[in-house]
Short mmCIF file of C-alpha atoms in Angstrom, two decimals:
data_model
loop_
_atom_site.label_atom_id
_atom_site.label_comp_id
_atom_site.label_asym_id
_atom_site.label_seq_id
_atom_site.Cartn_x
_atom_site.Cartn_y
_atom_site.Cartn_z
CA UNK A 22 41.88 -45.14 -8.49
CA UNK A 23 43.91 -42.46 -6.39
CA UNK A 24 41.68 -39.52 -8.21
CA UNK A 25 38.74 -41.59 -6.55
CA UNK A 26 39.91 -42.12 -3.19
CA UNK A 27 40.68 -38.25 -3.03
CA UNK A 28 37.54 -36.95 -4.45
CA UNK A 29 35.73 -38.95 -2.33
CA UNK A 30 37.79 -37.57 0.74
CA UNK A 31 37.00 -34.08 -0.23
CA UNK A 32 33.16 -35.21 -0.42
CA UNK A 33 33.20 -36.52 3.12
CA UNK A 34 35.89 -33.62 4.70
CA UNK A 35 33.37 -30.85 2.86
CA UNK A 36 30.41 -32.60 4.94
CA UNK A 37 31.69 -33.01 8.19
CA UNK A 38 32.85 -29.20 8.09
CA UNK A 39 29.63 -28.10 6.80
CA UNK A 40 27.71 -30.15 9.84
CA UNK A 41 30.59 -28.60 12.24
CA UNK A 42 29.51 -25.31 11.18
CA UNK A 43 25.74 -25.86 11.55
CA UNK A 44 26.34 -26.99 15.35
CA UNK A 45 28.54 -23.59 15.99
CA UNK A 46 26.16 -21.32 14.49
CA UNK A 47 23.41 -22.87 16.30
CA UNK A 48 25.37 -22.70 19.40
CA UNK A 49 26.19 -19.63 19.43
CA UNK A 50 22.60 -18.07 18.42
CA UNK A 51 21.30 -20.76 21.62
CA UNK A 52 23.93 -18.25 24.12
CA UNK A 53 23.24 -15.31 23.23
CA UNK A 54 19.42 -15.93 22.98
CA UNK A 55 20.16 -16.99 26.79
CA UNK A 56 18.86 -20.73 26.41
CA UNK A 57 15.65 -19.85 27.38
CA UNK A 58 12.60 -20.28 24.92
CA UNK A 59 10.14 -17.20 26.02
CA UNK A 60 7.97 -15.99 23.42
CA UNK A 61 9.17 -12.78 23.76
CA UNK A 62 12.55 -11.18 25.08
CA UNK A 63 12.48 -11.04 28.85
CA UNK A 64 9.69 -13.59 29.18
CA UNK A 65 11.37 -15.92 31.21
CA UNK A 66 13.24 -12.80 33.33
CA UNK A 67 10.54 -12.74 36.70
CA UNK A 68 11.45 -16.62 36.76
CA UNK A 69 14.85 -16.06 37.34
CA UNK A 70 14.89 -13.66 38.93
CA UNK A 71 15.19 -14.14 42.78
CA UNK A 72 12.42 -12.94 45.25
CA UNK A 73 13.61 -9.48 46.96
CA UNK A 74 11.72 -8.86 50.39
CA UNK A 75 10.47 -4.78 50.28
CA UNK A 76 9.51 -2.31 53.51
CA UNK A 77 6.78 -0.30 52.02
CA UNK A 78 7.82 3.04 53.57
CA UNK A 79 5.87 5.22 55.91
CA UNK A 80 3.24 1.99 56.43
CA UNK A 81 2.74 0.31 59.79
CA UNK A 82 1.14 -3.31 60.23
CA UNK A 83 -1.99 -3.35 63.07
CA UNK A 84 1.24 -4.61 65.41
CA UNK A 85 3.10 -1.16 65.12
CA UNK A 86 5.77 -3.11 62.61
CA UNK A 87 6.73 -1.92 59.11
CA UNK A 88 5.00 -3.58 56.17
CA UNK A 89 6.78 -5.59 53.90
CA UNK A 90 6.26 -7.87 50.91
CA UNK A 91 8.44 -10.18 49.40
CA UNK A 92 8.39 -9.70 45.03
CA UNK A 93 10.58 -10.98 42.09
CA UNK A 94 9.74 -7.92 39.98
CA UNK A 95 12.56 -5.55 39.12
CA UNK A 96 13.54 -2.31 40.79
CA UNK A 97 10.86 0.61 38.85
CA UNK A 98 7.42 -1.56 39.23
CA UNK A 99 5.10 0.32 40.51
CA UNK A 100 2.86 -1.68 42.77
CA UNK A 101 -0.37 -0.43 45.00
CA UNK A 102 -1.49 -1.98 48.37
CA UNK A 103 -4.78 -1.44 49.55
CA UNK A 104 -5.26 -0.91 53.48
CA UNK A 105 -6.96 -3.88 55.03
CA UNK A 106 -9.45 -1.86 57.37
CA UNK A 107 -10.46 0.78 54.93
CA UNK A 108 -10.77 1.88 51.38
CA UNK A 109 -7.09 4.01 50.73
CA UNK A 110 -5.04 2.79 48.82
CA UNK A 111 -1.23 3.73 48.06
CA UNK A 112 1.39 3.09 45.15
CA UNK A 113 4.58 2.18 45.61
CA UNK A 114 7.71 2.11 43.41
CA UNK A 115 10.14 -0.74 44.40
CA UNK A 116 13.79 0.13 44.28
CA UNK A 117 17.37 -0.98 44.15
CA UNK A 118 17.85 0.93 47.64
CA UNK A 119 18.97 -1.10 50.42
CA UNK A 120 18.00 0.03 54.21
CA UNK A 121 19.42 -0.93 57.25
CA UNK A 122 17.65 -4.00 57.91
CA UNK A 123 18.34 -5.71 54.71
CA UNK A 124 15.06 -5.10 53.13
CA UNK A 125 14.95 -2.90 49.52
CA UNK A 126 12.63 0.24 50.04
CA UNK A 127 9.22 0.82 48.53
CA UNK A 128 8.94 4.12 47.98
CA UNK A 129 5.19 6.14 48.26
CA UNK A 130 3.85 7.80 44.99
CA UNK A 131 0.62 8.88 45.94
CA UNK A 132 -2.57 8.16 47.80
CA UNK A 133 -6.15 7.08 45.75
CA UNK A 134 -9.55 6.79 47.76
#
């Protein structure tokens, strides 16, 4: 009678461990995975990332000001702006740079026609 109450004690202690172990594990694979369920790593990055606002450099706006765009992509994107009275356009890599104002820089790569 005492041989059964043990054994099945060890049955039930074995179990609960076992289920213990399955929660950690899948814990632990849910924070480093970041608790996000993108279909590929970094898929869910842009949405959490917050918007920066960017002074393209050497631009000017038809009132004389500096033009500048507000973006959630990260500091290396490349992005190209195409003048609104003519056909030029101009790429711009955004950066981690801060300026004066606030704003990140956008610095000039090239002109295209």
């Amino acid at each position: 009678m005492l041989n059964d109450v043990i054994t099945g004690s060890i049955t039930e202690i074995v179990g609960s461990l076992a289920a213990v172990v399955a929660l950690g594990l899948a814990s632990r694979a849910r924070r480093r995975r970041g608790g996000r369920h993108g279909s590929w790593p970094g898929a869910d990055a842009s949405a959490t990332r917050a918007a920066r606002t960017y002074t393209l450099i050497g631009t000017r706006a038809p009132d004389g000001n500096a033009v500048q765009i507000a973006s959630s992509r990260p500091a290396g994107t490349v992005i190209t702006r195409q003048e609104q009275a003519s056909e030029r356009r101009q790429r711009f890599e955004l950066t981690d740079a801060v300026l004066s104002d606030g704003t990140y820089a956008a610095e000039p790569l090239d002109d295209h026609r």
